[in-house]
Every structure is written in structure tokens, then in C-alpha cells.
Amino acid sequence: MTSKLSASTTVDSEVIMRKQRRLSNLIAKPKSLLLGLSLGLVLMMTELSNLINLLKVDKVPSAIIKTGRSFPFKVGVAAIISKDILKFVNTKLAQQKELEIKIVTFNGWIQPNTALKFRVIDANFFQLQSFMNNAIK
């Protein structure tokens, strides 16, 4: 009689262990889902923040140049040397052609592509054709 009791106790403990594992899995899945959703939300907020920063720049189309009148031509730059070159062009050369260049500085190399795609700027100072083709898709 003792052996029957111990056999049923072993079976009962295995059943209990299986139920505990199932319960642990049920609890773990929502935790991992919540973690994944949280990570996705953080990434989405980061991209939204980048887009908001892009939209802070004046969006009025300004690349139209008429005789006798100067419109600012917005050029995006991501490097200090690009900015210095454009400052030189703006002060020494652009006035001869009645151009005004407005320099828009970005913190990353992708942001000028995005700004150009959404017509926030009129030109990107440095752009490879292959990257531009991918950016405008």
C-alpha cells in the first residue's frame, strides 16, 4: 500500500510541476511582450522626435530665384567643414548672383536626406546619387 501511495504522489508532483511551468510561461509571455512593446515605443518616440526637429525649420519653398530679388536657398549640412565652405560661398560668391544661402545644420548624415525628401531644405551639400535614390523612394 505504501508503494501505491508513493507512485500516486510522484504522479501528482509531476502534474503540479507541469502546471507550474505552464503558469510560468503564461506569465513570461506577457512580460516579454510588454518589453517588446516598450522598446518599440521608445524607438518610435525617437524617430518622432527626429521628425519634429526637422519640421522646426521653415518649410516655405524658397529655391525660386527671380531677377533683382534674392530668396534664401536652404542647404542642409552635417559636417563643420561643409558649413564653413557654404559660409564662404554665401559671403563671397552668392551675392554676385543675387543668391542668399541659408545653412541648415543637422547632427547626423541621414537627417539631411530626410529633410530633402520632405522639402524642408532645398539641397543637401553632400549627396551620393545612390543614397539620394534610396532616400526619395
PDB file of C-alpha atoms in Angstrom:
ATOM      1  CA  MET A   1       0.000   0.000   0.000  1.00  0.00           C
ATOM      2  CA  THR A   2       2.935   2.259   0.614  1.00  0.00           C
ATOM      3  CA  SER A   3       4.220   1.821  -2.927  1.00  0.00           C
ATOM      4  CA  LYS A   4       0.866   2.786  -4.445  1.00  0.00           C
ATOM      5  CA  LEU A   5       0.774   5.903  -2.327  1.00  0.00           C
ATOM      6  CA  SER A   6       4.279   6.965  -3.294  1.00  0.00           C
ATOM      7  CA  ALA A   7       3.594   6.289  -7.000  1.00  0.00           C
ATOM      8  CA  SER A   8       0.493   8.473  -6.979  1.00  0.00           C
ATOM      9  CA  THR A   9       2.386  11.140  -5.048  1.00  0.00           C
ATOM     10  CA  THR A  10       5.091  11.136  -7.725  1.00  0.00           C
ATOM     11  CA  VAL A  11       2.482  11.459 -10.464  1.00  0.00           C
ATOM     12  CA  ASP A  12       0.770  14.266  -8.596  1.00  0.00           C
ATOM     13  CA  SER A  13       4.033  16.150  -8.125  1.00  0.00           C
ATOM     14  CA  GLU A  14       4.814  15.818 -11.873  1.00  0.00           C
ATOM     15  CA  VAL A  15       1.373  17.183 -12.719  1.00  0.00           C
ATOM     16  CA  ILE A  16       1.893  20.057 -10.311  1.00  0.00           C
ATOM     17  CA  MET A  17       5.328  20.807 -11.813  1.00  0.00           C
ATOM     18  CA  ARG A  18       3.867  20.844 -15.357  1.00  0.00           C
ATOM     19  CA  LYS A  19       1.116  23.220 -14.249  1.00  0.00           C
ATOM     20  CA  GLN A  20       3.688  25.475 -12.594  1.00  0.00           C
ATOM     21  CA  ARG A  21       5.750  25.555 -15.824  1.00  0.00           C
ATOM     22  CA  ARG A  22       2.659  26.434 -17.856  1.00  0.00           C
ATOM     23  CA  LEU A  23       1.807  29.176 -15.402  1.00  0.00           C
ATOM     24  CA  SER A  24       5.390  30.494 -15.558  1.00  0.00           C
ATOM     25  CA  ASN A  25       5.219  30.506 -19.369  1.00  0.00           C
ATOM     26  CA  LEU A  26       1.916  32.357 -19.303  1.00  0.00           C
ATOM     27  CA  ILE A  27       3.432  34.963 -17.010  1.00  0.00           C
ATOM     28  CA  ALA A  28       6.692  35.208 -19.019  1.00  0.00           C
ATOM     29  CA  LYS A  29       4.976  35.781 -22.379  1.00  0.00           C
ATOM     30  CA  PRO A  30       3.196  38.993 -21.341  1.00  0.00           C
ATOM     31  CA  LYS A  31       6.439  40.227 -19.758  1.00  0.00           C
ATOM     32  CA  SER A  32       8.377  39.700 -22.990  1.00  0.00           C
ATOM     33  CA  LEU A  33       5.509  41.189 -24.985  1.00  0.00           C
ATOM     34  CA  LEU A  34       5.471  44.215 -22.703  1.00  0.00           C
ATOM     35  CA  LEU A  35       9.240  44.556 -23.029  1.00  0.00           C
ATOM     36  CA  GLY A  36       8.983  44.375 -26.829  1.00  0.00           C
ATOM     37  CA  LEU A  37       6.185  46.941 -26.930  1.00  0.00           C
ATOM     38  CA  SER A  38       8.150  49.250 -24.635  1.00  0.00           C
ATOM     39  CA  LEU A  39      11.228  49.006 -26.837  1.00  0.00           C
ATOM     40  CA  GLY A  40       9.128  49.664 -29.939  1.00  0.00           C
ATOM     41  CA  LEU A  41       7.546  52.696 -28.292  1.00  0.00           C
ATOM     42  CA  VAL A  42      10.959  54.114 -27.374  1.00  0.00           C
ATOM     43  CA  LEU A  43      12.197  53.685 -30.960  1.00  0.00           C
ATOM     44  CA  MET A  44       9.027  55.262 -32.349  1.00  0.00           C
ATOM     45  CA  MET A  45       9.335  58.241 -29.986  1.00  0.00           C
ATOM     46  CA  THR A  46      12.967  58.724 -31.039  1.00  0.00           C
ATOM     47  CA  GLU A  47      12.016  58.804 -34.717  1.00  0.00           C
ATOM     48  CA  LEU A  48       9.105  61.134 -33.963  1.00  0.00           C
ATOM     49  CA  SER A  49      11.464  63.448 -32.103  1.00  0.00           C
ATOM     50  CA  ASN A  50      13.819  63.485 -35.110  1.00  0.00           C
ATOM     51  CA  LEU A  51      10.926  64.311 -37.425  1.00  0.00           C
ATOM     52  CA  ILE A  52       9.725  67.112 -35.141  1.00  0.00           C
ATOM     53  CA  ASN A  53      13.233  68.583 -35.153  1.00  0.00           C
ATOM     54  CA  LEU A  54      13.224  68.506 -38.950  1.00  0.00           C
ATOM     55  CA  LEU A  55       9.871  70.256 -39.111  1.00  0.00           C
ATOM     56  CA  LYS A  56      11.074  73.135 -36.915  1.00  0.00           C
ATOM     57  CA  VAL A  57      12.859  74.517 -39.966  1.00  0.00           C
ATOM     58  CA  ASP A  58      10.807  76.904 -42.091  1.00  0.00           C
ATOM     59  CA  LYS A  59       9.072  74.808 -44.766  1.00  0.00           C
ATOM     60  CA  VAL A  60       8.335  77.585 -47.272  1.00  0.00           C
ATOM     61  CA  PRO A  61       9.707  76.590 -50.703  1.00  0.00           C
ATOM     62  CA  SER A  62      12.485  79.057 -51.336  1.00  0.00           C
ATOM     63  CA  ALA A  63      14.621  77.817 -54.218  1.00  0.00           C
ATOM     64  CA  ILE A  64      12.867  80.117 -56.684  1.00  0.00           C
ATOM     65  CA  ILE A  65      15.158  82.901 -57.819  1.00  0.00           C
ATOM     66  CA  LYS A  66      13.697  85.907 -59.609  1.00  0.00           C
ATOM     67  CA  THR A  67      15.617  88.723 -61.252  1.00  0.00           C
ATOM     68  CA  GLY A  68      16.523  91.510 -58.854  1.00  0.00           C
ATOM     69  CA  ARG A  69      15.251  89.648 -55.803  1.00  0.00           C
ATOM     70  CA  SER A  70      17.017  87.222 -53.506  1.00  0.00           C
ATOM     71  CA  PHE A  71      15.299  84.238 -51.898  1.00  0.00           C
ATOM     72  CA  PRO A  72      17.023  82.104 -49.288  1.00  0.00           C
ATOM     73  CA  PHE A  73      18.166  78.784 -50.703  1.00  0.00           C
ATOM     74  CA  LYS A  74      18.230  76.313 -47.786  1.00  0.00           C
ATOM     75  CA  VAL A  75      21.120  73.865 -47.878  1.00  0.00           C
ATOM     76  CA  GLY A  76      21.483  71.065 -45.339  1.00  0.00           C
ATOM     77  CA  VAL A  77      24.918  70.283 -43.920  1.00  0.00           C
ATOM     78  CA  ALA A  78      26.055  67.627 -41.470  1.00  0.00           C
ATOM     79  CA  ALA A  79      29.736  68.484 -41.079  1.00  0.00           C
ATOM     80  CA  ILE A  80      31.527  71.601 -39.864  1.00  0.00           C
ATOM     81  CA  ILE A  81      33.725  71.838 -42.958  1.00  0.00           C
ATOM     82  CA  SER A  82      30.637  71.846 -45.190  1.00  0.00           C
ATOM     83  CA  LYS A  83      29.195  74.672 -43.131  1.00  0.00           C
ATOM     84  CA  ASP A  84      32.438  76.671 -43.410  1.00  0.00           C
ATOM     85  CA  ILE A  85      32.537  76.215 -47.186  1.00  0.00           C
ATOM     86  CA  LEU A  86      28.927  77.369 -47.532  1.00  0.00           C
ATOM     87  CA  LYS A  87      29.591  80.405 -45.324  1.00  0.00           C
ATOM     88  CA  PHE A  88      32.436  81.377 -47.660  1.00  0.00           C
ATOM     89  CA  VAL A  89      30.259  80.856 -50.747  1.00  0.00           C
ATOM     90  CA  ASN A  90      27.442  82.859 -49.168  1.00  0.00           C
ATOM     91  CA  THR A  91      29.641  85.853 -48.303  1.00  0.00           C
ATOM     92  CA  LYS A  92      31.963  85.894 -51.349  1.00  0.00           C
ATOM     93  CA  LEU A  93      30.149  84.366 -54.313  1.00  0.00           C
ATOM     94  CA  ALA A  94      26.401  84.148 -53.792  1.00  0.00           C
ATOM     95  CA  GLN A  95      25.867  87.902 -53.665  1.00  0.00           C
ATOM     96  CA  GLN A  96      27.298  88.252 -57.178  1.00  0.00           C
ATOM     97  CA  LYS A  97      24.464  86.036 -58.447  1.00  0.00           C
ATOM     98  CA  GLU A  98      21.903  87.630 -56.123  1.00  0.00           C
ATOM     99  CA  LEU A  99      21.613  84.410 -54.137  1.00  0.00           C
ATOM    100  CA  GLU A 100      21.135  84.006 -50.438  1.00  0.00           C
ATOM    101  CA  ILE A 101      22.083  80.672 -48.903  1.00  0.00           C
ATOM    102  CA  LYS A 102      20.543  79.682 -45.600  1.00  0.00           C
ATOM    103  CA  ILE A 103      22.643  76.983 -43.919  1.00  0.00           C
ATOM    104  CA  VAL A 104      20.660  74.356 -42.020  1.00  0.00           C
ATOM    105  CA  THR A 105      22.874  72.229 -39.763  1.00  0.00           C
ATOM    106  CA  PHE A 106      21.995  68.633 -38.867  1.00  0.00           C
ATOM    107  CA  ASN A 107      23.505  66.309 -36.266  1.00  0.00           C
ATOM    108  CA  GLY A 108      23.550  63.197 -38.451  1.00  0.00           C
ATOM    109  CA  TRP A 109      24.168  62.165 -42.036  1.00  0.00           C
ATOM    110  CA  ILE A 110      20.678  60.715 -42.607  1.00  0.00           C
ATOM    111  CA  GLN A 111      18.713  63.773 -41.450  1.00  0.00           C
ATOM    112  CA  PRO A 112      19.597  65.957 -44.470  1.00  0.00           C
ATOM    113  CA  ASN A 113      18.300  63.189 -46.770  1.00  0.00           C
ATOM    114  CA  THR A 114      15.018  63.065 -44.869  1.00  0.00           C
ATOM    115  CA  ALA A 115      14.734  66.850 -44.823  1.00  0.00           C
ATOM    116  CA  LEU A 116      15.350  66.993 -48.568  1.00  0.00           C
ATOM    117  CA  LYS A 117      12.788  64.258 -49.192  1.00  0.00           C
ATOM    118  CA  PHE A 118      10.120  66.240 -47.306  1.00  0.00           C
ATOM    119  CA  ARG A 119      11.243  69.532 -48.918  1.00  0.00           C
ATOM    120  CA  VAL A 120      12.303  71.084 -45.632  1.00  0.00           C
ATOM    121  CA  ILE A 121      15.558  72.078 -47.333  1.00  0.00           C
ATOM    122  CA  ASP A 122      16.257  72.810 -50.984  1.00  0.00           C
ATOM    123  CA  ALA A 123      19.573  70.966 -51.278  1.00  0.00           C
ATOM    124  CA  ASN A 124      21.909  68.658 -49.422  1.00  0.00           C
ATOM    125  CA  PHE A 125      25.544  69.828 -49.505  1.00  0.00           C
ATOM    126  CA  PHE A 126      26.999  66.340 -49.952  1.00  0.00           C
ATOM    127  CA  GLN A 127      24.944  63.600 -51.518  1.00  0.00           C
ATOM    128  CA  LEU A 128      25.835  60.420 -53.376  1.00  0.00           C
ATOM    129  CA  GLN A 129      23.366  59.594 -56.131  1.00  0.00           C
ATOM    130  CA  SER A 130      22.752  56.061 -54.821  1.00  0.00           C
ATOM    131  CA  PHE A 131      21.861  57.319 -51.338  1.00  0.00           C
ATOM    132  CA  MET A 132      19.590  60.005 -52.792  1.00  0.00           C
ATOM    133  CA  ASN A 133      17.779  57.448 -54.950  1.00  0.00           C
ATOM    134  CA  ASN A 134      17.092  55.339 -51.845  1.00  0.00           C
ATOM    135  CA  ALA A 135      16.068  58.369 -49.792  1.00  0.00           C
ATOM    136  CA  ILE A 136      13.409  59.559 -52.241  1.00  0.00           C
ATOM    137  CA  LYS A 137      11.699  56.163 -52.618  1.00  0.00           C
TER     138      LYS A 137
END
